[in-house]
């Protein structure tokens, strides 16, 4: 709320907008999606409440990011046009737009992931992929190799008939994991949760998640909270592995 107040008082300050987009993304992924996971099969009311809030927060995060991106005339003009025109416009967005591109795509893609039963939401995903591809081209290591984690999860969590690609998923995850010497633990959790489950590789699933539990959260001090959240998820996934295999 404080950030939103600052932004309201400084509507042209893009840094506040990017920070808001990032904050909504991180809070929703880190806490609300975790609540959806831990209340699954335990308290459906709380799980549903977390899901409703998650969808609303991801939408807010996306909208704050779009306020920055729409300052680029080419982006704004092609956002509702065909995919090829949109991709051409993205080429005109350089490093200065990269954080807004990443967090907008993160929020938007995460929202779609929670709305897989909506054809309208699914139809928007190619543009989200194009945005994240542009981030990958500019800086593949941005936000702890975030673009690689995005594509690893995207390709790894879908069946082939819906655009899944195990080979590409594995390649992206391995790049993300090795980029930070296996110390950014959420990348290992997402690898297990998507690729290992989709390919029914229980040995890899257990190996990755046990590695997360065995690695000190402090191994990457600046991501202590994220690593701790990764450990919570790893423990839950191992305890509920029978639901996946």
PDB file of C-alpha atoms in Angstrom, residues 104-218:
ATOM      1  CA  UNK A 104       4.897  -8.089 -16.707  1.00  0.00           C
ATOM      2  CA  UNK A 105       5.459 -11.436 -18.420  1.00  0.00           C
ATOM      3  CA  UNK A 106       5.971 -13.166 -15.057  1.00  0.00           C
ATOM      4  CA  UNK A 107       2.668 -11.820 -13.695  1.00  0.00           C
ATOM      5  CA  UNK A 108       0.787 -12.417 -16.927  1.00  0.00           C
ATOM      6  CA  UNK A 109       2.150 -15.924 -17.439  1.00  0.00           C
ATOM      7  CA  UNK A 110       1.453 -16.858 -13.816  1.00  0.00           C
ATOM      8  CA  UNK A 111      -2.109 -15.597 -14.152  1.00  0.00           C
ATOM      9  CA  UNK A 112      -2.585 -17.755 -17.249  1.00  0.00           C
ATOM     10  CA  UNK A 113      -1.136 -20.743 -15.388  1.00  0.00           C
ATOM     11  CA  UNK A 114      -3.931 -20.330 -12.821  1.00  0.00           C
ATOM     12  CA  UNK A 115      -6.539 -20.042 -15.594  1.00  0.00           C
ATOM     13  CA  UNK A 116      -5.752 -23.046 -17.769  1.00  0.00           C
ATOM     14  CA  UNK A 117      -9.472 -23.682 -18.257  1.00  0.00           C
ATOM     15  CA  UNK A 118      -9.915 -20.294 -19.938  1.00  0.00           C
ATOM     16  CA  UNK A 119      -9.435 -20.314 -23.741  1.00  0.00           C
ATOM     17  CA  UNK A 120      -9.183 -16.513 -23.684  1.00  0.00           C
ATOM     18  CA  UNK A 121      -6.315 -16.600 -21.181  1.00  0.00           C
ATOM     19  CA  UNK A 122      -4.520 -19.426 -23.022  1.00  0.00           C
ATOM     20  CA  UNK A 123      -4.762 -17.498 -26.293  1.00  0.00           C
ATOM     21  CA  UNK A 124      -2.676 -14.689 -24.772  1.00  0.00           C
ATOM     22  CA  UNK A 125       0.233 -16.943 -23.833  1.00  0.00           C
ATOM     23  CA  UNK A 126       2.210 -16.672 -27.123  1.00  0.00           C
ATOM     24  CA  UNK A 127       2.637 -12.925 -26.496  1.00  0.00           C
ATOM     25  CA  UNK A 128       3.816 -13.607 -22.950  1.00  0.00           C
ATOM     26  CA  UNK A 129       6.362 -16.082 -24.334  1.00  0.00           C
ATOM     27  CA  UNK A 130       7.511 -13.496 -26.871  1.00  0.00           C
ATOM     28  CA  UNK A 131       8.053 -10.935 -24.097  1.00  0.00           C
ATOM     29  CA  UNK A 132      10.099 -13.378 -22.018  1.00  0.00           C
ATOM     30  CA  UNK A 133      12.057 -14.407 -25.118  1.00  0.00           C
ATOM     31  CA  UNK A 134      13.043 -10.763 -25.535  1.00  0.00           C
ATOM     32  CA  UNK A 135      14.266 -10.676 -21.921  1.00  0.00           C
ATOM     33  CA  UNK A 136      16.242 -13.864 -22.583  1.00  0.00           C
ATOM     34  CA  UNK A 137      17.909 -12.188 -25.576  1.00  0.00           C
ATOM     35  CA  UNK A 138      18.862  -9.112 -23.543  1.00  0.00           C
ATOM     36  CA  UNK A 139      20.042 -10.813 -20.344  1.00  0.00           C
ATOM     37  CA  UNK A 140      19.456 -14.528 -19.804  1.00  0.00           C
ATOM     38  CA  UNK A 141      20.666 -14.310 -16.187  1.00  0.00           C
ATOM     39  CA  UNK A 142      18.240 -11.563 -15.131  1.00  0.00           C
ATOM     40  CA  UNK A 143      16.619 -12.286 -11.758  1.00  0.00           C
ATOM     41  CA  UNK A 144      18.617 -15.465 -11.105  1.00  0.00           C
ATOM     42  CA  UNK A 145      18.215 -16.772 -14.660  1.00  0.00           C
ATOM     43  CA  UNK A 146      14.486 -16.058 -14.436  1.00  0.00           C
ATOM     44  CA  UNK A 147      13.897 -16.314 -18.213  1.00  0.00           C
ATOM     45  CA  UNK A 148      15.380 -19.817 -18.234  1.00  0.00           C
ATOM     46  CA  UNK A 149      13.220 -20.846 -15.265  1.00  0.00           C
ATOM     47  CA  UNK A 150      10.150 -19.446 -17.021  1.00  0.00           C
ATOM     48  CA  UNK A 151      10.762 -21.463 -20.184  1.00  0.00           C
ATOM     49  CA  UNK A 152      11.898 -24.526 -18.249  1.00  0.00           C
ATOM     50  CA  UNK A 153       8.613 -24.541 -16.345  1.00  0.00           C
ATOM     51  CA  UNK A 154       6.536 -23.641 -19.393  1.00  0.00           C
ATOM     52  CA  UNK A 155       7.966 -26.365 -21.626  1.00  0.00           C
ATOM     53  CA  UNK A 156       8.186 -28.851 -18.765  1.00  0.00           C
ATOM     54  CA  UNK A 157       4.690 -28.617 -17.316  1.00  0.00           C
ATOM     55  CA  UNK A 158       2.727 -29.118 -20.553  1.00  0.00           C
ATOM     56  CA  UNK A 159       2.108 -32.287 -22.584  1.00  0.00           C
ATOM     57  CA  UNK A 160       3.658 -32.224 -26.076  1.00  0.00           C
ATOM     58  CA  UNK A 161       0.248 -31.776 -27.726  1.00  0.00           C
ATOM     59  CA  UNK A 162      -0.116 -28.468 -25.865  1.00  0.00           C
ATOM     60  CA  UNK A 163       3.341 -27.137 -26.641  1.00  0.00           C
ATOM     61  CA  UNK A 164       5.390 -29.019 -24.072  1.00  0.00           C
ATOM     62  CA  UNK A 165       8.966 -29.923 -24.930  1.00  0.00           C
ATOM     63  CA  UNK A 166      10.939 -32.019 -22.398  1.00  0.00           C
ATOM     64  CA  UNK A 167      14.255 -31.431 -24.158  1.00  0.00           C
ATOM     65  CA  UNK A 168      13.903 -27.654 -24.120  1.00  0.00           C
ATOM     66  CA  UNK A 169      12.637 -27.713 -20.537  1.00  0.00           C
ATOM     67  CA  UNK A 170      15.666 -29.669 -19.340  1.00  0.00           C
ATOM     68  CA  UNK A 171      18.050 -27.403 -21.251  1.00  0.00           C
ATOM     69  CA  UNK A 172      16.584 -24.229 -19.732  1.00  0.00           C
ATOM     70  CA  UNK A 173      16.485 -25.616 -16.196  1.00  0.00           C
ATOM     71  CA  UNK A 174      20.060 -26.893 -16.358  1.00  0.00           C
ATOM     72  CA  UNK A 175      21.241 -23.456 -17.506  1.00  0.00           C
ATOM     73  CA  UNK A 176      19.306 -21.747 -14.696  1.00  0.00           C
ATOM     74  CA  UNK A 177      20.546 -24.136 -12.015  1.00  0.00           C
ATOM     75  CA  UNK A 178      24.198 -24.090 -13.073  1.00  0.00           C
ATOM     76  CA  UNK A 179      24.241 -20.297 -13.498  1.00  0.00           C
ATOM     77  CA  UNK A 180      24.052 -19.959  -9.706  1.00  0.00           C
ATOM     78  CA  UNK A 181      25.982 -23.112  -8.758  1.00  0.00           C
ATOM     79  CA  UNK A 182      22.778 -24.902  -7.658  1.00  0.00           C
ATOM     80  CA  UNK A 183      22.368 -22.348  -4.825  1.00  0.00           C
ATOM     81  CA  UNK A 184      19.133 -20.678  -5.999  1.00  0.00           C
ATOM     82  CA  UNK A 185      16.941 -23.478  -4.721  1.00  0.00           C
ATOM     83  CA  UNK A 186      13.611 -22.498  -6.268  1.00  0.00           C
ATOM     84  CA  UNK A 187      14.957 -23.445  -9.701  1.00  0.00           C
ATOM     85  CA  UNK A 188      15.441 -27.031  -8.495  1.00  0.00           C
ATOM     86  CA  UNK A 189      11.931 -27.121  -7.011  1.00  0.00           C
ATOM     87  CA  UNK A 190      10.350 -25.897 -10.251  1.00  0.00           C
ATOM     88  CA  UNK A 191      12.403 -28.433 -12.237  1.00  0.00           C
ATOM     89  CA  UNK A 192      11.020 -31.228 -10.054  1.00  0.00           C
ATOM     90  CA  UNK A 193       7.478 -29.849 -10.019  1.00  0.00           C
ATOM     91  CA  UNK A 194       7.236 -29.524 -13.796  1.00  0.00           C
ATOM     92  CA  UNK A 195       9.709 -31.562 -15.856  1.00  0.00           C
ATOM     93  CA  UNK A 196      10.110 -34.490 -13.447  1.00  0.00           C
ATOM     94  CA  UNK A 197       6.363 -34.819 -12.854  1.00  0.00           C
ATOM     95  CA  UNK A 198       5.364 -34.403 -16.509  1.00  0.00           C
ATOM     96  CA  UNK A 199       7.927 -37.049 -17.518  1.00  0.00           C
ATOM     97  CA  UNK A 200       7.108 -39.256 -14.526  1.00  0.00           C
ATOM     98  CA  UNK A 201      10.758 -39.326 -13.446  1.00  0.00           C
ATOM     99  CA  UNK A 202      10.347 -40.037  -9.749  1.00  0.00           C
ATOM    100  CA  UNK A 203      14.055 -40.579  -9.173  1.00  0.00           C
ATOM    101  CA  UNK A 204      14.888 -37.096 -10.506  1.00  0.00           C
ATOM    102  CA  UNK A 205      11.958 -35.606  -8.554  1.00  0.00           C
ATOM    103  CA  UNK A 206      13.229 -37.020  -5.267  1.00  0.00           C
ATOM    104  CA  UNK A 207      16.879 -36.260  -6.029  1.00  0.00           C
ATOM    105  CA  UNK A 208      16.202 -32.575  -6.790  1.00  0.00           C
ATOM    106  CA  UNK A 209      13.956 -32.025  -3.782  1.00  0.00           C
ATOM    107  CA  UNK A 210      16.259 -33.829  -1.361  1.00  0.00           C
ATOM    108  CA  UNK A 211      19.109 -31.690  -2.666  1.00  0.00           C
ATOM    109  CA  UNK A 212      17.026 -28.598  -1.837  1.00  0.00           C
ATOM    110  CA  UNK A 213      16.459 -29.851   1.710  1.00  0.00           C
ATOM    111  CA  UNK A 214      20.151 -30.672   2.153  1.00  0.00           C
ATOM    112  CA  UNK A 215      21.446 -27.305   0.881  1.00  0.00           C
ATOM    113  CA  UNK A 216      21.638 -24.531   3.500  1.00  0.00           C
ATOM    114  CA  UNK A 217      19.263 -21.663   2.730  1.00  0.00           C
ATOM    115  CA  UNK A 218      22.160 -19.312   3.517  1.00  0.00           C
TER     116      UNK A 218
END
